[in-house]
XYZ file of N, CA and C in Angstrom:
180
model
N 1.034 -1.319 -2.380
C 1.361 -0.368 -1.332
C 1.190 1.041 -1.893
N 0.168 1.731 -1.161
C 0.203 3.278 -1.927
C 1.126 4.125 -1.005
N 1.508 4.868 -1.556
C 2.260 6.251 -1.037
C 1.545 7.053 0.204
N 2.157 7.330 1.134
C 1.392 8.404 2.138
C 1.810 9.270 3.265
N 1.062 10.026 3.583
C 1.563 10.955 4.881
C 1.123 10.513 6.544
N 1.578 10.906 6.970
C 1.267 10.873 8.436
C -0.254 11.682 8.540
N -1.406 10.557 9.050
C -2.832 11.688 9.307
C -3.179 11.298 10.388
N -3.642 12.422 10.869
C -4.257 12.393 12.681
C -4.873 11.496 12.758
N -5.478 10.302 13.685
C -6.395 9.218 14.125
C -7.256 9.859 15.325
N -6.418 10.470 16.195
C -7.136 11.425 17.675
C -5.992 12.007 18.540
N -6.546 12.923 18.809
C -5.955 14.018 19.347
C -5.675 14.460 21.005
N -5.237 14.718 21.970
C -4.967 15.206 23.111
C -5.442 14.034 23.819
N -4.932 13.274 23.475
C -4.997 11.888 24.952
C -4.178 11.342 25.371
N -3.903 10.832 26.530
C -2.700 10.647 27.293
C -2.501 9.013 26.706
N -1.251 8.844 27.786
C -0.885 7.559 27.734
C -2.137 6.279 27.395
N -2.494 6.113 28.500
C -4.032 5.577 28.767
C -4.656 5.264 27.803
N -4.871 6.379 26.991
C -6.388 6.621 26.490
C -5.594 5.979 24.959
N -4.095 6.553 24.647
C -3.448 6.173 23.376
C -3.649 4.691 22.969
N -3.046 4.045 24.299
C -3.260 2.245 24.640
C -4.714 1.900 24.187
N -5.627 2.192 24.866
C -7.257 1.645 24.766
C -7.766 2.265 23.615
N -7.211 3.576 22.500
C -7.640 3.375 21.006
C -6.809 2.709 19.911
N -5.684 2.106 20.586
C -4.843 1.536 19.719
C -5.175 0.160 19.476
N -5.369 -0.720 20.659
C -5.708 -2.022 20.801
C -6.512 -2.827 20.256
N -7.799 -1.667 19.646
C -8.818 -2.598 19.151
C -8.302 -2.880 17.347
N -7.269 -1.440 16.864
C -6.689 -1.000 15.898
C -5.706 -2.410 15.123
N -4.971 -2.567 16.288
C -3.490 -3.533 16.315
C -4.249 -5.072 16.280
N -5.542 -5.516 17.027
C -6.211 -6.690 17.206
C -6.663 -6.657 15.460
N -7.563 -5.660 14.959
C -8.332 -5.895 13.656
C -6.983 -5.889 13.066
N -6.286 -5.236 12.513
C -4.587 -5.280 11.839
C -4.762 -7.127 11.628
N -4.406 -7.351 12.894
C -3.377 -8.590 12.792
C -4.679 -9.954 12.514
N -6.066 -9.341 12.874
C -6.967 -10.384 12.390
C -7.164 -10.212 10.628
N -7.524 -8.650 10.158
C -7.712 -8.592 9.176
C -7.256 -7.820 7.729
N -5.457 -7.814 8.128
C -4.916 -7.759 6.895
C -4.847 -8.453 5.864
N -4.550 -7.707 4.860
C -4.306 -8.752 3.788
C -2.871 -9.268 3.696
N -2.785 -10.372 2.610
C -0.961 -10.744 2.774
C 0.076 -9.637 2.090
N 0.699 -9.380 2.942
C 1.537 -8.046 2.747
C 1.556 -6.476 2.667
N 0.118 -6.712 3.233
C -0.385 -5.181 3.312
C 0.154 -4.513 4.421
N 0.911 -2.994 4.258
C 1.321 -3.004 5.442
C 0.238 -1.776 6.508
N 0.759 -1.408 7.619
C -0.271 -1.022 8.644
C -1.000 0.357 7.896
N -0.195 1.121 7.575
C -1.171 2.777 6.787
C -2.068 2.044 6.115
N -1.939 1.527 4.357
C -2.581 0.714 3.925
C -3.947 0.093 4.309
N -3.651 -0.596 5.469
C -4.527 -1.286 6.420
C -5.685 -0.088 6.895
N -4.849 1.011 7.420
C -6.246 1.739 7.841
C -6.556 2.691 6.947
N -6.389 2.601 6.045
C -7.440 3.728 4.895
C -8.386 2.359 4.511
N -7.625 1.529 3.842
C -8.736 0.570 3.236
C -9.459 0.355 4.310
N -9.775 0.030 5.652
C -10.533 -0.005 6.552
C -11.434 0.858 6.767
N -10.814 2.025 6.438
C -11.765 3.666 7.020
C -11.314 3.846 8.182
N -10.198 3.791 9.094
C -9.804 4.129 10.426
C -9.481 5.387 10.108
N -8.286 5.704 8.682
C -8.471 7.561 8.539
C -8.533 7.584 7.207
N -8.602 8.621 7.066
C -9.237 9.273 5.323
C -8.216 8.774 3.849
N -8.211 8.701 3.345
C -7.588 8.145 2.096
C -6.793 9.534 2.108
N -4.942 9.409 1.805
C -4.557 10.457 1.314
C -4.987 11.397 0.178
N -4.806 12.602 0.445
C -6.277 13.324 -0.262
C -7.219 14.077 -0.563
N -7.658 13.322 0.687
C -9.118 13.238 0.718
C -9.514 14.863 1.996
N -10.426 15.569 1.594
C -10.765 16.298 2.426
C -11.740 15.864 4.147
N -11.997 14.545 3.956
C -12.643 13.920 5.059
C -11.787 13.933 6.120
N -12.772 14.324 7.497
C -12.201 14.534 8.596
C -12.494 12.856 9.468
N -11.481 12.798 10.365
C -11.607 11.336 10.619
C -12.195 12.120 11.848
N -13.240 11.140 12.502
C -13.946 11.049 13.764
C -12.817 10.324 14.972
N -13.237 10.669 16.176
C -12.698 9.922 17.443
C -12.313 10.716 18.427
């Protein structure tokens, strides 16, 4: 488990839009974690957002 901060994923979208970029997020999670990895973890090693860090801007 590494250490980390809270990093933006996307910005100014409503209810709606939060649901339909989360879903595909929460589906890969629960298909393709590892054992005991928990969700931050999950999306850096994925590339969903930037490795704490890192000057890379996440897309979406």
């Amino acid at each position: 488990m590494t250490p980390s901060l809270n990093r933006l994923y996307r910005e100014n979208i409503d209810e709606a839009g939060l649901l339909e970029a989360l879903e595909p997020v929460f589906a890969a999670y629960a298909r393709d974690r590892r054992p005991g990895e928990g969700f931050g973890d999950f999306t850096v090693r994925s590339g969903l957002v930037a490795t704490p860090g890192s000057s890379q801007e996440v897309s979406g």
